[in-house]
Short mmCIF file of C-alpha atoms in Angstrom, two decimals:
data_model
loop_
_atom_site.label_atom_id
_atom_site.label_comp_id
_atom_site.label_asym_id
_atom_site.label_seq_id
_atom_site.Cartn_x
_atom_site.Cartn_y
_atom_site.Cartn_z
CA MET A 1409 -25.03 7.62 3.96
CA LYS A 1410 -28.45 8.05 5.49
CA ALA A 1411 -27.71 10.69 8.10
CA ALA A 1412 -25.79 13.06 5.85
CA LEU A 1413 -28.27 12.74 3.01
CA ALA A 1414 -31.07 13.55 5.44
CA LEU A 1415 -30.07 17.17 5.00
CA VAL A 1416 -30.74 16.99 1.27
CA ALA A 1417 -33.99 15.09 1.78
CA ALA A 1418 -35.24 17.67 4.24
CA LEU A 1419 -34.41 20.51 1.91
CA VAL A 1420 -36.04 19.02 -1.15
CA ALA A 1421 -39.05 17.31 0.39
CA GLY A 1422 -40.02 19.36 3.40
CA ALA A 1423 -39.06 22.97 2.94
CA SER A 1424 -41.33 25.40 1.16
CA THR A 1425 -40.02 28.65 2.60
CA ALA A 1426 -36.58 30.02 3.41
CA GLN A 1427 -37.26 29.69 7.14
CA GLU A 1428 -38.46 26.10 6.79
CA THR A 1429 -35.36 25.32 4.74
CA THR A 1430 -33.12 26.74 7.45
CA ASP A 1431 -35.00 24.91 10.21
CA SER A 1432 -34.78 21.61 8.31
CA ALA A 1433 -31.06 22.10 7.76
CA HIS A 1434 -30.53 22.82 11.45
CA LEU A 1435 -32.43 19.68 12.49
CA SER A 1436 -30.45 17.49 10.11
CA MET A 1437 -27.19 19.02 11.26
CA LEU A 1438 -28.09 18.41 14.92
CA THR A 1439 -28.75 14.76 14.10
CA LEU A 1440 -25.31 14.41 12.57
CA LEU A 1441 -23.57 16.30 15.36
CA ALA A 1442 -25.17 14.09 18.02
CA ARG A 1443 -23.63 11.04 16.38
CA VAL A 1444 -20.11 12.48 16.73
CA THR A 1445 -20.28 11.54 20.41
CA SER A 1446 -22.87 8.75 20.38
CA ASP A 1447 -21.62 6.74 17.37
CA PRO A 1448 -18.41 8.23 15.91
CA GLU A 1449 -17.21 5.00 14.30
CA GLY A 1450 -20.53 4.34 12.60
CA LEU A 1451 -20.78 7.95 11.43
CA ALA A 1452 -17.25 7.87 10.01
CA GLU A 1453 -18.01 4.68 8.10
CA GLU A 1454 -21.17 6.18 6.63
CA LEU A 1455 -19.33 9.35 5.60
CA ALA A 1456 -16.51 7.37 4.02
CA SER A 1457 -18.94 5.17 2.07
CA SER A 1458 -21.05 8.13 0.97
CA PRO A 1459 -21.55 8.68 -2.79
CA MET A 1460 -20.07 12.12 -2.12
CA ALA A 1461 -16.74 10.62 -1.01
CA ALA A 1462 -13.96 9.12 -3.10
CA ILE A 1463 -11.21 7.30 -1.23
CA VAL A 1464 -7.67 7.00 -2.50
CA PRO A 1465 -7.08 3.31 -3.32
CA GLU A 1466 -4.35 1.21 -1.72
CA LEU A 1467 -2.08 1.14 -4.74
CA GLU A 1468 1.21 -0.67 -5.18
CA PHE A 1469 3.86 1.64 -6.58
CA PRO A 1470 6.75 0.66 -8.86
CA SER A 1471 10.29 0.76 -7.50
CA TRP A 1472 12.00 1.51 -10.81
CA HIS A 1473 11.68 5.28 -10.83
CA LYS A 1474 14.69 7.36 -9.89
CA LYS A 1475 14.84 9.26 -6.64
CA GLY A 1476 15.56 12.94 -6.28
CA ASP A 1477 18.80 14.30 -4.91
CA GLY A 1478 17.34 15.45 -1.60
CA ALA A 1479 17.39 19.12 -2.57
CA GLU A 1480 13.62 19.57 -2.68
CA LEU A 1481 11.61 21.19 0.08
CA PRO A 1482 9.38 18.94 2.20
CA THR A 1483 5.90 18.16 0.90
CA VAL A 1484 2.58 18.49 2.74
CA LEU A 1485 -0.44 16.61 1.40
CA ALA A 1486 -4.12 17.24 2.17
CA HIS A 1487 -6.82 14.65 1.48
CA GLY A 1488 -10.32 14.99 0.09
CA MET A 1489 -13.76 14.59 1.61
CA GLY A 1490 -14.41 11.18 3.13
CA ASP A 1491 -10.76 10.21 3.08
CA SER A 1492 -8.19 10.28 5.89
CA CYS A 1493 -4.43 10.64 6.27
CA PHE A 1494 -4.63 7.46 8.35
CA ASN A 1495 -5.96 5.41 5.43
CA ARG A 1496 -3.34 3.33 3.69
CA GLY A 1497 -4.05 5.03 0.38
CA MET A 1498 -3.06 8.52 1.55
CA SER A 1499 -0.20 7.30 3.74
CA ASN A 1500 1.22 5.32 0.81
CA ILE A 1501 1.00 8.35 -1.46
CA ALA A 1502 2.85 10.51 1.07
CA LYS A 1503 5.51 7.83 1.47
CA GLU A 1504 5.94 7.48 -2.28
CA VAL A 1505 6.17 11.24 -2.91
CA GLY A 1506 8.84 11.46 -0.24
CA ALA A 1507 10.75 8.53 -1.74
CA HIS A 1508 10.53 9.96 -5.24
CA LEU A 1509 11.77 13.39 -4.19
CA ASP A 1510 14.12 12.00 -1.52
CA SER A 1511 12.71 14.49 0.96
CA TYR A 1512 10.26 14.62 3.86
CA ALA A 1513 6.58 14.23 2.93
CA VAL A 1514 3.56 14.07 5.23
CA CYS A 1515 -0.21 14.01 4.98
CA VAL A 1516 -1.53 16.45 7.59
CA PRO A 1517 -4.85 15.41 9.17
CA THR A 1518 -7.41 17.54 10.96
CA GLY A 1519 -8.28 14.75 13.40
CA ASP A 1520 -6.06 12.65 15.61
CA SER A 1521 -7.47 9.33 14.43
CA ARG A 1522 -8.91 7.87 11.23
CA ILE A 1523 -12.42 8.21 12.62
CA MET A 1524 -12.11 11.85 13.65
CA ASP A 1525 -10.10 12.83 10.57
CA THR A 1526 -12.93 11.45 8.42
CA ILE A 1527 -15.67 13.12 10.47
CA ASN A 1528 -13.86 16.44 10.61
CA GLY A 1529 -13.77 16.47 6.82
CA PHE A 1530 -17.52 17.08 7.07
CA LEU A 1531 -18.40 18.39 10.52
CA LEU A 1532 -15.48 20.65 11.45
CA ASP A 1533 -16.08 23.95 9.71
CA MET A 1534 -13.61 25.16 7.09
CA ASP A 1535 -11.96 27.94 9.11
CA SER A 1536 -11.53 25.70 12.17
CA SER A 1537 -10.11 22.95 9.95
CA VAL A 1538 -7.53 25.40 8.62
CA ASP A 1539 -6.61 26.40 12.18
CA VAL A 1540 -5.99 22.75 13.12
CA PHE A 1541 -4.07 22.17 9.89
CA ALA A 1542 -1.86 25.22 10.62
CA GLU A 1543 -1.26 24.13 14.21
CA LYS A 1544 -0.04 20.70 13.11
CA ILE A 1545 2.23 22.22 10.45
CA LYS A 1546 3.71 24.66 12.96
CA ALA A 1547 4.46 21.80 15.35
CA ASP A 1548 6.37 19.77 12.74
CA GLU A 1549 10.07 20.67 12.90
CA ASN A 1550 10.59 19.20 9.43
CA LEU A 1551 8.42 21.95 7.94
CA LYS A 1552 9.86 25.00 9.71
CA GLY A 1553 11.77 26.18 6.64
CA GLY A 1554 8.77 26.06 4.31
CA PHE A 1555 7.28 23.38 2.11
CA ASN A 1556 5.47 22.50 -1.09
CA ALA A 1557 1.82 21.42 -0.92
CA ILE A 1558 -0.32 18.93 -2.83
CA GLY A 1559 -4.07 19.01 -2.37
CA PHE A 1560 -6.71 16.55 -3.55
CA SER A 1561 -10.20 17.94 -4.13
CA GLN A 1562 -11.47 19.41 -0.82
CA GLY A 1563 -7.95 19.25 0.58
CA ASN A 1564 -7.16 22.22 -1.64
CA SER A 1565 -9.51 24.37 0.44
CA LEU A 1566 -7.40 23.53 3.49
CA ILE A 1567 -4.23 24.57 1.69
CA ARG A 1568 -5.73 27.73 0.23
CA GLY A 1569 -7.03 28.70 3.68
CA TYR A 1570 -3.66 28.00 5.28
CA ILE A 1571 -1.92 30.20 2.72
CA GLN A 1572 -4.30 33.11 3.16
CA LYS A 1573 -4.65 32.99 6.96
CA TYR A 1574 -1.15 31.88 8.00
CA ASN A 1575 1.49 30.91 5.42
CA ASP A 1576 4.08 30.64 8.17
CA PRO A 1577 6.04 28.52 7.51
CA PRO A 1578 5.41 29.44 3.87
CA VAL A 1579 4.17 27.37 0.96
CA ASN A 1580 6.60 27.57 -1.95
CA THR A 1581 4.62 25.72 -4.62
CA PHE A 1582 0.96 24.66 -4.44
CA LEU A 1583 -0.23 21.81 -6.68
CA SER A 1584 -4.04 21.79 -6.69
CA VAL A 1585 -5.47 18.56 -8.14
CA HIS A 1586 -9.13 18.99 -9.10
CA GLY A 1587 -9.55 21.40 -6.22
CA THR A 1588 -12.31 23.31 -4.48
CA VAL A 1589 -10.28 26.50 -4.44
CA SER A 1590 -13.13 28.65 -5.83
CA GLY A 1591 -15.92 26.89 -4.01
CA THR A 1592 -18.63 24.74 -5.53
CA SER A 1593 -22.18 25.40 -6.67
CA GLY A 1594 -23.74 21.97 -6.91
CA PHE A 1595 -23.99 18.45 -5.53
CA PRO A 1596 -21.59 15.76 -6.77
CA ASN A 1597 -22.92 14.03 -9.89
CA CYS A 1598 -25.70 16.61 -10.17
CA ASP A 1599 -24.79 19.50 -12.47
CA PRO A 1600 -27.05 22.51 -11.70
CA ALA A 1601 -26.43 23.80 -15.22
CA GLY A 1602 -27.61 20.54 -16.76
CA HIS A 1603 -30.76 19.51 -14.88
CA SER A 1604 -33.63 21.40 -13.27
CA ILE A 1605 -33.69 19.08 -10.23
CA CYS A 1606 -29.99 19.69 -9.63
CA SER A 1607 -30.53 23.42 -9.98
CA ALA A 1608 -33.39 23.27 -7.46
CA MET A 1609 -31.25 21.30 -4.99
CA ALA A 1610 -28.43 23.83 -5.36
CA GLU A 1611 -30.86 26.69 -4.71
CA PHE A 1612 -32.16 24.94 -1.58
CA CYS A 1613 -28.57 24.51 -0.44
CA GLY A 1614 -27.92 28.20 -0.92
CA ALA A 1615 -31.00 29.03 1.13
CA ALA A 1616 -29.80 26.85 4.00
CA ALA A 1617 -26.06 27.56 3.92
CA TYR A 1618 -25.65 31.22 4.77
CA ASN A 1619 -26.23 31.48 8.49
CA SER A 1620 -23.94 31.19 11.49
CA PHE A 1621 -25.15 27.74 12.54
CA VAL A 1622 -24.55 25.89 9.25
CA GLN A 1623 -21.38 27.84 8.46
CA GLY A 1624 -20.08 26.96 11.90
CA HIS A 1625 -20.55 23.22 11.51
CA LEU A 1626 -20.53 21.93 7.91
CA PHE A 1627 -17.27 22.15 5.95
CA GLN A 1628 -18.95 21.77 2.55
CA ALA A 1629 -21.41 24.60 3.24
CA ASP A 1630 -18.49 26.90 3.94
CA TYR A 1631 -17.30 26.76 0.34
CA PHE A 1632 -20.75 26.43 -1.24
CA ARG A 1633 -21.24 29.36 -3.60
CA ASP A 1634 -24.78 30.06 -4.82
CA PRO A 1635 -24.34 32.44 -7.80
CA GLU A 1636 -27.85 33.81 -7.27
CA LYS A 1637 -27.17 34.79 -3.66
CA VAL A 1638 -23.60 36.12 -3.64
CA ASP A 1639 -24.78 39.72 -3.76
CA GLY A 1640 -27.08 39.22 -0.76
CA ASP A 1641 -26.46 40.18 2.84
CA ALA A 1642 -26.55 36.59 4.12
CA TYR A 1643 -23.70 35.45 1.86
CA LYS A 1644 -21.58 38.51 2.55
CA THR A 1645 -22.20 38.34 6.29
CA TYR A 1646 -21.89 34.62 7.02
CA SER A 1647 -20.08 32.81 4.20
CA GLN A 1648 -16.55 31.75 5.07
CA LEU A 1649 -15.74 31.62 1.35
CA ALA A 1650 -16.86 35.24 1.00
CA LYS A 1651 -14.35 36.22 3.66
CA TRP A 1652 -11.57 34.32 1.91
CA ASN A 1653 -12.47 36.05 -1.36
CA ASN A 1654 -12.59 39.47 0.32
CA GLU A 1655 -16.25 39.67 -0.74
CA ALA A 1656 -17.54 39.89 2.82
CA ALA A 1657 -19.55 42.76 4.28
CA ASP A 1658 -16.72 43.86 6.57
CA SER A 1659 -13.55 45.61 5.37
CA PRO A 1660 -11.17 43.68 3.06
CA ASP A 1661 -8.36 41.84 4.81
CA ALA A 1662 -5.04 42.94 3.29
CA THR A 1663 -3.24 40.05 5.00
CA ILE A 1664 -4.95 37.66 2.59
CA ASN A 1665 -3.36 39.37 -0.42
CA ALA A 1666 0.06 39.56 1.22
CA ASN A 1667 0.09 35.86 2.14
CA PHE A 1668 -1.25 34.84 -1.28
CA GLY A 1669 1.70 36.66 -2.85
CA LEU A 1670 4.27 34.66 -0.88
CA VAL A 1671 3.56 31.52 -2.90
CA GLN A 1672 6.01 31.20 -5.79
CA LYS A 1673 3.97 28.90 -8.02
CA TRP A 1674 0.35 27.83 -8.26
CA ALA A 1675 -0.26 24.74 -10.41
CA MET A 1676 -3.97 24.27 -11.10
CA ILE A 1677 -5.01 20.88 -12.49
CA LYS A 1678 -8.56 20.56 -13.83
CA ALA A 1679 -10.58 17.43 -14.70
CA GLU A 1680 -12.17 18.05 -18.08
CA GLY A 1681 -15.04 15.65 -17.38
CA ASP A 1682 -15.46 16.37 -13.67
CA SER A 1683 -18.81 15.18 -12.33
CA MET A 1684 -18.11 16.10 -8.70
CA ILE A 1685 -17.33 19.82 -8.97
CA PHE A 1686 -19.61 22.41 -10.55
CA PRO A 1687 -18.60 24.32 -12.45
CA ASN A 1688 -15.34 22.51 -13.02
CA GLU A 1689 -13.94 25.84 -14.25
CA GLY A 1690 -13.57 26.67 -10.56
CA GLU A 1691 -10.53 24.39 -10.46
CA TRP A 1692 -8.92 27.08 -12.63
CA TRP A 1693 -10.39 29.96 -10.54
CA GLY A 1694 -13.54 30.41 -12.68
CA LYS A 1695 -17.15 30.41 -11.48
CA PHE A 1696 -20.88 30.60 -12.24
CA ASP A 1697 -21.77 34.23 -12.80
CA GLY A 1698 -25.18 35.40 -11.57
CA ALA A 1699 -26.95 32.16 -12.50
CA PHE A 1700 -26.37 28.42 -12.71
CA ASP A 1701 -26.17 28.45 -16.51
CA LYS A 1702 -23.44 31.05 -17.06
CA VAL A 1703 -19.81 30.11 -16.50
CA ILE A 1704 -16.99 32.61 -16.76
CA PRO A 1705 -13.21 32.05 -16.76
CA MET A 1706 -10.75 33.37 -14.22
CA LYS A 1707 -9.89 36.63 -15.98
CA GLU A 1708 -13.56 37.66 -16.19
CA THR A 1709 -14.32 37.13 -12.51
CA ASP A 1710 -14.68 40.12 -10.24
CA TRP A 1711 -12.20 38.61 -7.79
CA TYR A 1712 -9.58 38.63 -10.59
CA ILE A 1713 -10.47 42.01 -12.10
CA ASN A 1714 -10.47 43.71 -8.68
CA ASP A 1715 -7.57 41.58 -7.43
CA ASN A 1716 -9.63 40.79 -4.31
CA PHE A 1717 -7.14 38.37 -2.77
CA GLY A 1718 -4.05 38.63 -4.98
CA LEU A 1719 -4.98 36.34 -7.89
CA LYS A 1720 -4.40 38.94 -10.61
CA THR A 1721 -1.09 40.01 -9.12
CA ALA A 1722 0.10 36.39 -9.00
CA ASP A 1723 -1.04 35.75 -12.56
CA GLU A 1724 0.65 38.84 -13.97
CA ALA A 1725 3.85 37.78 -12.19
CA GLY A 1726 3.74 34.47 -14.10
CA LYS A 1727 3.16 32.40 -10.96
CA ILE A 1728 0.00 30.54 -12.04
CA PHE A 1729 0.23 27.41 -14.17
CA PHE A 1730 -2.65 25.47 -15.72
CA ASN A 1731 -3.11 21.95 -17.00
CA SER A 1732 -5.94 19.44 -17.26
CA THR A 1733 -6.60 15.73 -17.24
CA GLU A 1734 -9.15 13.97 -19.39
CA GLY A 1735 -11.99 12.17 -17.69
CA ASP A 1736 -13.72 12.46 -14.33
CA HIS A 1737 -12.76 13.72 -10.89
CA LEU A 1738 -9.31 12.40 -9.93
CA GLN A 1739 -9.49 9.61 -12.50
CA PHE A 1740 -6.43 8.49 -14.44
CA THR A 1741 -5.71 5.34 -16.44
CA THR A 1742 -3.29 2.80 -15.05
CA ALA A 1743 -1.11 3.06 -18.16
CA GLN A 1744 -0.95 6.83 -17.89
CA LEU A 1745 -0.30 6.71 -14.18
CA LEU A 1746 2.50 4.17 -14.18
CA ALA A 1747 4.00 4.45 -17.68
CA GLY A 1748 3.51 8.19 -17.94
CA SER A 1749 2.26 8.30 -21.53
CA THR A 1750 -0.53 10.83 -21.38
CA SER A 1751 -2.32 13.37 -23.48
CA THR A 1752 -1.79 16.73 -21.83
CA SER A 1753 -3.37 20.09 -22.40
CA GLU A 1754 -1.32 23.20 -22.94
CA HIS A 1755 -3.10 26.51 -22.68
CA ALA A 1756 -1.96 29.26 -25.00
CA SER A 1757 -1.94 32.27 -22.72
CA LYS A 1758 -2.14 35.10 -25.21
CA ARG A 1759 -4.42 33.54 -27.79
CA GLY A 1760 -6.77 32.17 -25.14
CA HIS A 1761 -7.45 28.86 -26.82
CA LEU A 1762 -6.66 25.24 -26.08
CA ARG A 1763 -4.36 23.08 -28.10
CA ARG A 1764 -3.53 19.46 -27.46
CA ARG A 1765 -0.46 17.38 -27.94
CA ASP A 1766 0.40 13.78 -27.23
CA SER A 1767 3.19 13.73 -24.70
CA SER A 1768 5.33 11.31 -22.76
CA CYS A 1769 6.07 14.16 -20.37
CA ALA A 1770 5.52 12.20 -17.18
CA GLN A 1771 7.61 9.28 -18.41
CA LEU A 1772 10.35 11.61 -19.58
CA LEU A 1773 10.43 13.34 -16.22
CA THR A 1774 10.46 10.05 -14.35
CA LEU A 1775 13.44 8.76 -16.28
CA THR A 1776 15.54 11.89 -16.53
CA ARG A 1777 14.21 14.51 -14.08
CA LEU A 1778 15.72 17.09 -16.39
CA VAL A 1779 12.70 19.34 -16.51
CA ALA A 1780 13.12 20.13 -12.82
CA ARG A 1781 16.36 21.82 -13.79
CA GLY A 1782 15.32 23.39 -17.06
CA ASP A 1783 12.42 24.03 -19.42
CA GLN A 1784 9.41 25.32 -17.49
CA HIS A 1785 7.05 24.84 -20.39
CA THR A 1786 7.54 21.14 -21.12
CA CYS A 1787 4.48 20.03 -19.13
CA LEU A 1788 2.42 23.02 -18.13
CA SER A 1789 2.10 26.59 -19.32
CA SER A 1790 2.14 29.73 -17.23
CA GLY A 1791 1.05 33.33 -17.43
CA PRO A 1792 -2.24 35.04 -18.27
CA MET A 1793 -4.83 32.94 -20.04
CA ALA A 1794 -8.45 33.27 -21.05
CA MET A 1795 -9.75 29.75 -20.62
CA PRO A 1796 -12.48 28.65 -18.22
CA MET A 1797 -11.56 26.78 -14.94
CA ALA A 1798 -13.14 24.13 -12.07
CA VAL A 1799 -14.33 23.46 -8.37
CA GLY A 1800 -15.74 20.68 -6.27
CA TRP A 1801 -16.30 18.90 -3.08
CA GLY A 1802 -15.15 15.43 -3.95
CA GLY A 1803 -12.73 13.25 -2.14
CA GLY A 1804 -9.30 11.85 -2.70
CA GLY A 1805 -9.64 9.61 -5.74
CA GLY A 1806 -10.67 6.05 -6.39
CA VAL A 1807 -10.99 3.12 -8.74
CA SER A 1808 -13.86 3.07 -11.22
CA VAL A 1809 -15.61 0.15 -12.88
CA ASP A 1810 -13.56 0.54 -16.07
CA GLY A 1811 -10.30 -0.04 -14.22
CA ARG A 1812 -9.20 3.57 -14.01
CA VAL A 1813 -7.24 4.51 -10.94
CA SER A 1814 -6.91 7.71 -9.03
CA LEU A 1815 -4.85 10.60 -10.35
CA SER A 1816 -3.76 11.16 -6.78
CA SER A 1817 -0.87 8.71 -7.11
CA PRO A 1818 2.67 10.02 -7.16
CA GLY A 1819 3.60 8.31 -10.41
CA PHE A 1820 2.00 11.39 -11.99
CA LEU A 1821 2.12 13.81 -9.10
CA ALA A 1822 5.70 13.39 -8.04
CA VAL A 1823 7.16 13.81 -11.51
CA CYS A 1824 5.13 16.89 -12.34
CA PHE A 1825 5.57 18.23 -8.82
CA THR A 1826 9.32 17.80 -9.13
CA TRP A 1827 9.27 19.98 -12.23
CA PHE A 1828 8.00 23.11 -10.53
CA ALA A 1829 8.68 22.39 -6.86
CA ARG A 1830 12.39 23.08 -6.85
CA THR A 1831 13.60 25.87 -4.63
CA GLY A 1832 16.59 28.14 -5.03
CA ARG A 1833 17.56 26.94 -8.52
CA GLY A 1834 16.10 25.27 -11.59
CA VAL A 1835 12.66 26.86 -11.89
#
């Protein structure tokens, strides 16, 4: 992905001052933006094949699992960076979730074609992407009574933004799979806490990100969170993430808290070995604190302590659920995905430690669907907890060299989503 990586090259190789960094970023951005009109198909292909993207594979799904009874709300899905709702992978997942729940399911794009949906995942800023997402939801008659939402990686930023800015029609349950909900502080596969080069690249990114030009054009810059710059005027003035977190220089937006509170359940799924999102604790609402080598969990963050956008209120109401998957970003073994035998993590809320258990939870739910009507704590745990959490800017999943397949397949998602997505009864 030569054009997109030109931004990184310019930052690392050519910028010795903050102004030079900003100028280099602007030049690289202008190069990319020019290709939106001059070579959109070529640009989309480069973005989709980028090492920063992970595309949901075209999986074949089994037909043996039982369907729901049609009582569930509709489901909206949002894809990750480099992916598209028009790709067969995402469309198949939406179709399978709908079949499993026996209800309407749709992947909502931010572009009207595969090419523009892919490009907009990079070059349509975060706030504008949310506006398009909301417009398409509002226009869909099937969603007018509310819906449940599943996000993959960057797609979770779309859903979080929709909830905080609109939430009409409302989201009932939000399943965030390895999501960028708290922002990210590093490049994929380059942990700023683990390598000096990665830390330097992250610092360059922070120097280039917080201005109106970059924030107005690059989706990933909008949720980039430099822990060494969050107290500065540039972050508080320009960062779209700062506004979402009610950290911005202007007055707090009470609408954000009110809309956040309308969601009945937040299910946060973290990848324990995530190499795309730094720190991965952000997937559970944690963050780097003041530096790239200090990670704090949700309950120690200022946005939780001060209840900036409603997180503490939701947690104390028992609305937030946590679970994790072993391995890397959106990776899941074929056996676990299709047979459902998986090792899950249950977080003890009061003791603040992690305990493991072998579980056939997904298989059990697939065969019986009883958990959707009963025990909330079979698969995930809820309530206050004192564990760290995760963030990232990856894409929608993929197949790795060891034969692992994407977590973003409804063999796992639909059964766990069924458990907490019911409305009106059950959970």
